[in-house]
PDB file of C-alpha atoms in Angstrom:
ATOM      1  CA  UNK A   1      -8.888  -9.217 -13.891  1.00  0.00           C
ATOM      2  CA  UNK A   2      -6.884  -5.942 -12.073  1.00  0.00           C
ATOM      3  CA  UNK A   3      -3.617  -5.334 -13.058  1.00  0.00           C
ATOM      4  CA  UNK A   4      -1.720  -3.089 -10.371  1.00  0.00           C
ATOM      5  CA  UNK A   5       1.337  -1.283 -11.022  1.00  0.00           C
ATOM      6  CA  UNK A   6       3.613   0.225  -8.095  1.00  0.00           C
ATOM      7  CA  UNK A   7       5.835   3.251  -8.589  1.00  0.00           C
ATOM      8  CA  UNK A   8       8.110   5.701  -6.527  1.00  0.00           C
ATOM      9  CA  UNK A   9      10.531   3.313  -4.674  1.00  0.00           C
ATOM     10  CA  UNK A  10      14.327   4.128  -4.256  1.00  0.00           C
ATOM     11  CA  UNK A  11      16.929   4.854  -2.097  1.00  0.00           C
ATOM     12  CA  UNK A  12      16.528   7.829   0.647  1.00  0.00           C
ATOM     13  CA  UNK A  13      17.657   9.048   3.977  1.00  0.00           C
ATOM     14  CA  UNK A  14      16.086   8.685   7.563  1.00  0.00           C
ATOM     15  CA  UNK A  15      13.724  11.188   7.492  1.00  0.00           C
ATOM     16  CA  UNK A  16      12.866  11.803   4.530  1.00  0.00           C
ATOM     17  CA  UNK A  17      10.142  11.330   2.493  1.00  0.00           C
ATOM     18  CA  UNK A  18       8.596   9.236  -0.473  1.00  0.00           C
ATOM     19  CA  UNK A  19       5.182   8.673  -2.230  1.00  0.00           C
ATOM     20  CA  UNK A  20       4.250   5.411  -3.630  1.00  0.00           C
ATOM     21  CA  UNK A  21       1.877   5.378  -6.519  1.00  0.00           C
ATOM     22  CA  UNK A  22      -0.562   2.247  -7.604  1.00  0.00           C
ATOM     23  CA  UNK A  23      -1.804   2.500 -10.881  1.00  0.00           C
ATOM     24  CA  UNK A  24      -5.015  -0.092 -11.497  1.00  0.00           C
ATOM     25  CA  UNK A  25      -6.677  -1.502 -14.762  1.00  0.00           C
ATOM     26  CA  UNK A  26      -9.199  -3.376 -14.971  1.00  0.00           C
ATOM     27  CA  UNK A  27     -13.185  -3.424 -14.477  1.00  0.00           C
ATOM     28  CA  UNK A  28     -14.488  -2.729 -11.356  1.00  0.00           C
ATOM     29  CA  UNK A  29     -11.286  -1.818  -9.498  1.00  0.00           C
ATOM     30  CA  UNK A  30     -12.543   1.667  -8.455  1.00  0.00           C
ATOM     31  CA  UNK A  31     -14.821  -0.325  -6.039  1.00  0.00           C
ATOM     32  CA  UNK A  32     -11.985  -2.188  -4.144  1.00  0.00           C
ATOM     33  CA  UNK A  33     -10.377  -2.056  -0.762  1.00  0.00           C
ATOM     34  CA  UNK A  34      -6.504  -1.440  -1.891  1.00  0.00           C
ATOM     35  CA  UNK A  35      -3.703  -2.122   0.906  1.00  0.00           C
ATOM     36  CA  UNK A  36      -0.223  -1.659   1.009  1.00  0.00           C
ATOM     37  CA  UNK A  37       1.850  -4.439   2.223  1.00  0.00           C
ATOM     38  CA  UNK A  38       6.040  -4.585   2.560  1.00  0.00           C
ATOM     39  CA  UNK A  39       8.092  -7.599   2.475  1.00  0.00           C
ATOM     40  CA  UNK A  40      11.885  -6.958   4.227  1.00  0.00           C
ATOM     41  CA  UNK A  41      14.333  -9.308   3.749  1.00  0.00           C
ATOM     42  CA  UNK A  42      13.782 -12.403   5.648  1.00  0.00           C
ATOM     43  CA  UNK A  43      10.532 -11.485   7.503  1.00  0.00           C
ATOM     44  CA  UNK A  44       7.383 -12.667   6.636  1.00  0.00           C
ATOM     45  CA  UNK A  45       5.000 -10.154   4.488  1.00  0.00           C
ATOM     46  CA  UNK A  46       3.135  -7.026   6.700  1.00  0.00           C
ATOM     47  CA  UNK A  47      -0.174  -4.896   6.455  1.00  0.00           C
ATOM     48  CA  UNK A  48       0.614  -1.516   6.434  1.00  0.00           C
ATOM     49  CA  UNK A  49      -2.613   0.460   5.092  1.00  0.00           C
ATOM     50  CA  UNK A  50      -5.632   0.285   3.750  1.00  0.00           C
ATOM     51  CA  UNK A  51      -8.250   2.004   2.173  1.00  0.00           C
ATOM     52  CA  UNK A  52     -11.763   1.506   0.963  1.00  0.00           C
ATOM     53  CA  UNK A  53     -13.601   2.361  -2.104  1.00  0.00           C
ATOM     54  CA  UNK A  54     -14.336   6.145  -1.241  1.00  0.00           C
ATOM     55  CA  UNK A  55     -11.791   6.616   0.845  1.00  0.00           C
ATOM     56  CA  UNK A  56     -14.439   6.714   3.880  1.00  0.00           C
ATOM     57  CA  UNK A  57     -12.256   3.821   6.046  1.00  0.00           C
ATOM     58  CA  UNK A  58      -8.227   4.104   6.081  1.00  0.00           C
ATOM     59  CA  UNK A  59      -6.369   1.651   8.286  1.00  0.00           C
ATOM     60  CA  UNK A  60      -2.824   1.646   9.374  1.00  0.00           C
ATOM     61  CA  UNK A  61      -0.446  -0.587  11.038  1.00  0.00           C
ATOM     62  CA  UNK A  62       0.957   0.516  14.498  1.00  0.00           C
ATOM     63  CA  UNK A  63       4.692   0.929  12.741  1.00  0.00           C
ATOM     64  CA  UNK A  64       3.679   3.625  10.415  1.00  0.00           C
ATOM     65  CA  UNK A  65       0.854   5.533  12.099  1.00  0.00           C
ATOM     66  CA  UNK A  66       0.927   9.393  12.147  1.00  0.00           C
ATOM     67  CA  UNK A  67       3.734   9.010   9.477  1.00  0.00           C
ATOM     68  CA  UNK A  68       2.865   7.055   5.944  1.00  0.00           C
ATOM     69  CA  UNK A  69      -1.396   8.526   4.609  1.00  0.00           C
ATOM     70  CA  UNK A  70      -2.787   6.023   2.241  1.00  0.00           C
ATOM     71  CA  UNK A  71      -5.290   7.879  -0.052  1.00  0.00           C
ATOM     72  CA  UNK A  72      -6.794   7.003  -3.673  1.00  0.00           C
ATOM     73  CA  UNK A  73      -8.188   9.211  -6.285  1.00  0.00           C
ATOM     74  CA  UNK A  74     -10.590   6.783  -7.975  1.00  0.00           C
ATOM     75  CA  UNK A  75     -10.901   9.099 -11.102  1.00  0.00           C
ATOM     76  CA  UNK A  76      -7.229   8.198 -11.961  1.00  0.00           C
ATOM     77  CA  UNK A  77      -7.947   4.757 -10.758  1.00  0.00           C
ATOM     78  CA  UNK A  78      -4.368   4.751  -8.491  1.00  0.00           C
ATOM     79  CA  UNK A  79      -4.106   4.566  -4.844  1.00  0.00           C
ATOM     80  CA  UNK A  80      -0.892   6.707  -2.883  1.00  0.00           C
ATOM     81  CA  UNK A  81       1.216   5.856   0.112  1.00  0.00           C
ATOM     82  CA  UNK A  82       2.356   8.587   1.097  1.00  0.00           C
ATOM     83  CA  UNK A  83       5.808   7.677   3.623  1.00  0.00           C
ATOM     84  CA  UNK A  84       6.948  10.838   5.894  1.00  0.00           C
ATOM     85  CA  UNK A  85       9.820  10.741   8.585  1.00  0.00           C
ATOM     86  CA  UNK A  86      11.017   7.320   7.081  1.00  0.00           C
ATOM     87  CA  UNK A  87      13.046   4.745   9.263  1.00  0.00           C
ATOM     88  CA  UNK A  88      16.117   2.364   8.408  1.00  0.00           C
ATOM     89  CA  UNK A  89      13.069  -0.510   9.264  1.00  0.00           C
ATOM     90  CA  UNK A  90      10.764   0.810   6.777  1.00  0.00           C
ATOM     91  CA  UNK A  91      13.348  -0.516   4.219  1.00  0.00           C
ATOM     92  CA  UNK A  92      11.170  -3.321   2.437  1.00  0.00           C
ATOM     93  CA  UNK A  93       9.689  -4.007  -0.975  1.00  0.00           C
ATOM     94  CA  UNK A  94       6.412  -2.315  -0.850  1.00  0.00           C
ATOM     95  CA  UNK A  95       3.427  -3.944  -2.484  1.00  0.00           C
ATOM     96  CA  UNK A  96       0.261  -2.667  -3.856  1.00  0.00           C
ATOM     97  CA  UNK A  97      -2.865  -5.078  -3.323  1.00  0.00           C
ATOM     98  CA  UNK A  98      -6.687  -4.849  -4.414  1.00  0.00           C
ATOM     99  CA  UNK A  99      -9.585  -6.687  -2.581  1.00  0.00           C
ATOM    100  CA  UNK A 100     -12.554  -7.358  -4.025  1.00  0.00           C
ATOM    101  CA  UNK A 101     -14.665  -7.221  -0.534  1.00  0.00           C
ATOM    102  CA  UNK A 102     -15.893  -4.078   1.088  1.00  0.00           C
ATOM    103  CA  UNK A 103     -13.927  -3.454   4.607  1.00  0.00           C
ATOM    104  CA  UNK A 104     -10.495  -3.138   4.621  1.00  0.00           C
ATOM    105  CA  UNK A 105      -8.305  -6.164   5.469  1.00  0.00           C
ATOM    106  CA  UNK A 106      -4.756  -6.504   7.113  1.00  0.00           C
ATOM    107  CA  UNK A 107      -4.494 -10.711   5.826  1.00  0.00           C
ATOM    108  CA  UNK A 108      -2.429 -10.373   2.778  1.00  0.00           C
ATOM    109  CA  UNK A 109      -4.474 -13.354   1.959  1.00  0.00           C
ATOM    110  CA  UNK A 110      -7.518 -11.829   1.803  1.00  0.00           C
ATOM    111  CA  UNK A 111      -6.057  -9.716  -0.931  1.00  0.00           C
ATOM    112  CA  UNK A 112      -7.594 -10.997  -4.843  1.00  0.00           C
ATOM    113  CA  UNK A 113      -4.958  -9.269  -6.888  1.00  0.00           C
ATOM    114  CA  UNK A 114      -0.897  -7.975  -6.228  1.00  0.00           C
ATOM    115  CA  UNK A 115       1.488  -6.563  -7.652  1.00  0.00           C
ATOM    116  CA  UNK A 116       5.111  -6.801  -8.716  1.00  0.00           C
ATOM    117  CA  UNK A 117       6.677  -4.375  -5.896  1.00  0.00           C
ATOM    118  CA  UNK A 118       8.790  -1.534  -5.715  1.00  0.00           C
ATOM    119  CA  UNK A 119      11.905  -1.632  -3.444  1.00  0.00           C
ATOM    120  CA  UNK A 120      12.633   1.126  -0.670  1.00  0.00           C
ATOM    121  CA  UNK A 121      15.443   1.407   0.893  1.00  0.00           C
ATOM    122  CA  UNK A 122      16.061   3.705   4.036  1.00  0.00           C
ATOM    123  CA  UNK A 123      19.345   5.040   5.185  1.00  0.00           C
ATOM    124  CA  UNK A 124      20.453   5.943   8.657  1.00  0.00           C
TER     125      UNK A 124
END
């Protein structure tokens, strides 16, 4: 079992920047693919990076290329989404998500464990 923790939502401006941490716990999680997913308010739930398990394969949706760098530091056992030149559209719940196979997925039901979200919330 992997429990995930998200921190490092809140409120900002259009253009500005955040970083989103994902703690993990639990054996074995070091060796997952992690992804960030966001949920906005009435749309259906969107891939927005990945990573694998050294940090050898990143993958990004077209909507946040060149501006959000998903990286993990498996020592500390957390994964980072780090958000640059944010958008109003960016504003979403943001989830953290570990997969137990080895290349990274954009199906948020490929994903084995999730969790509870942190809101962000862009400004224009």
């Amino acid at each position: 079992q992997v429990q995930l923790v998200e921190s490092g939502g809140g409120l900002v401006q259009a253009g500005d920047s955040l970083r989103l941490s994902c703690a993990a716990s639990g054996r074995g999680s070091t060796s997952y693919v992690m992804g960030w997913f966001r949920q906005a308010p009435g749309k259906e739930r969107e891939f927005v990076a990945g990573i694998n398990w050294n940090a050898g394969r990143t993958l990004y949706s077209d909507s946040v290329k060149g501006r959000f760098t998903i990286s993990r530091d498996n020592a500390k056992n957390s994964v980072y989404l780090q958000m640059n030149s944010l958008k109003p559209e960016d504003t979403a719940v943001y989830y953290c998500a570990a997969d137990r196979d080895f290349s990274v997925n954009v199906k948020g039901d490929g994903y084995d464990y999730w969790g509870q979200g942190t809101q962000v919330t862009v400004s224009s």
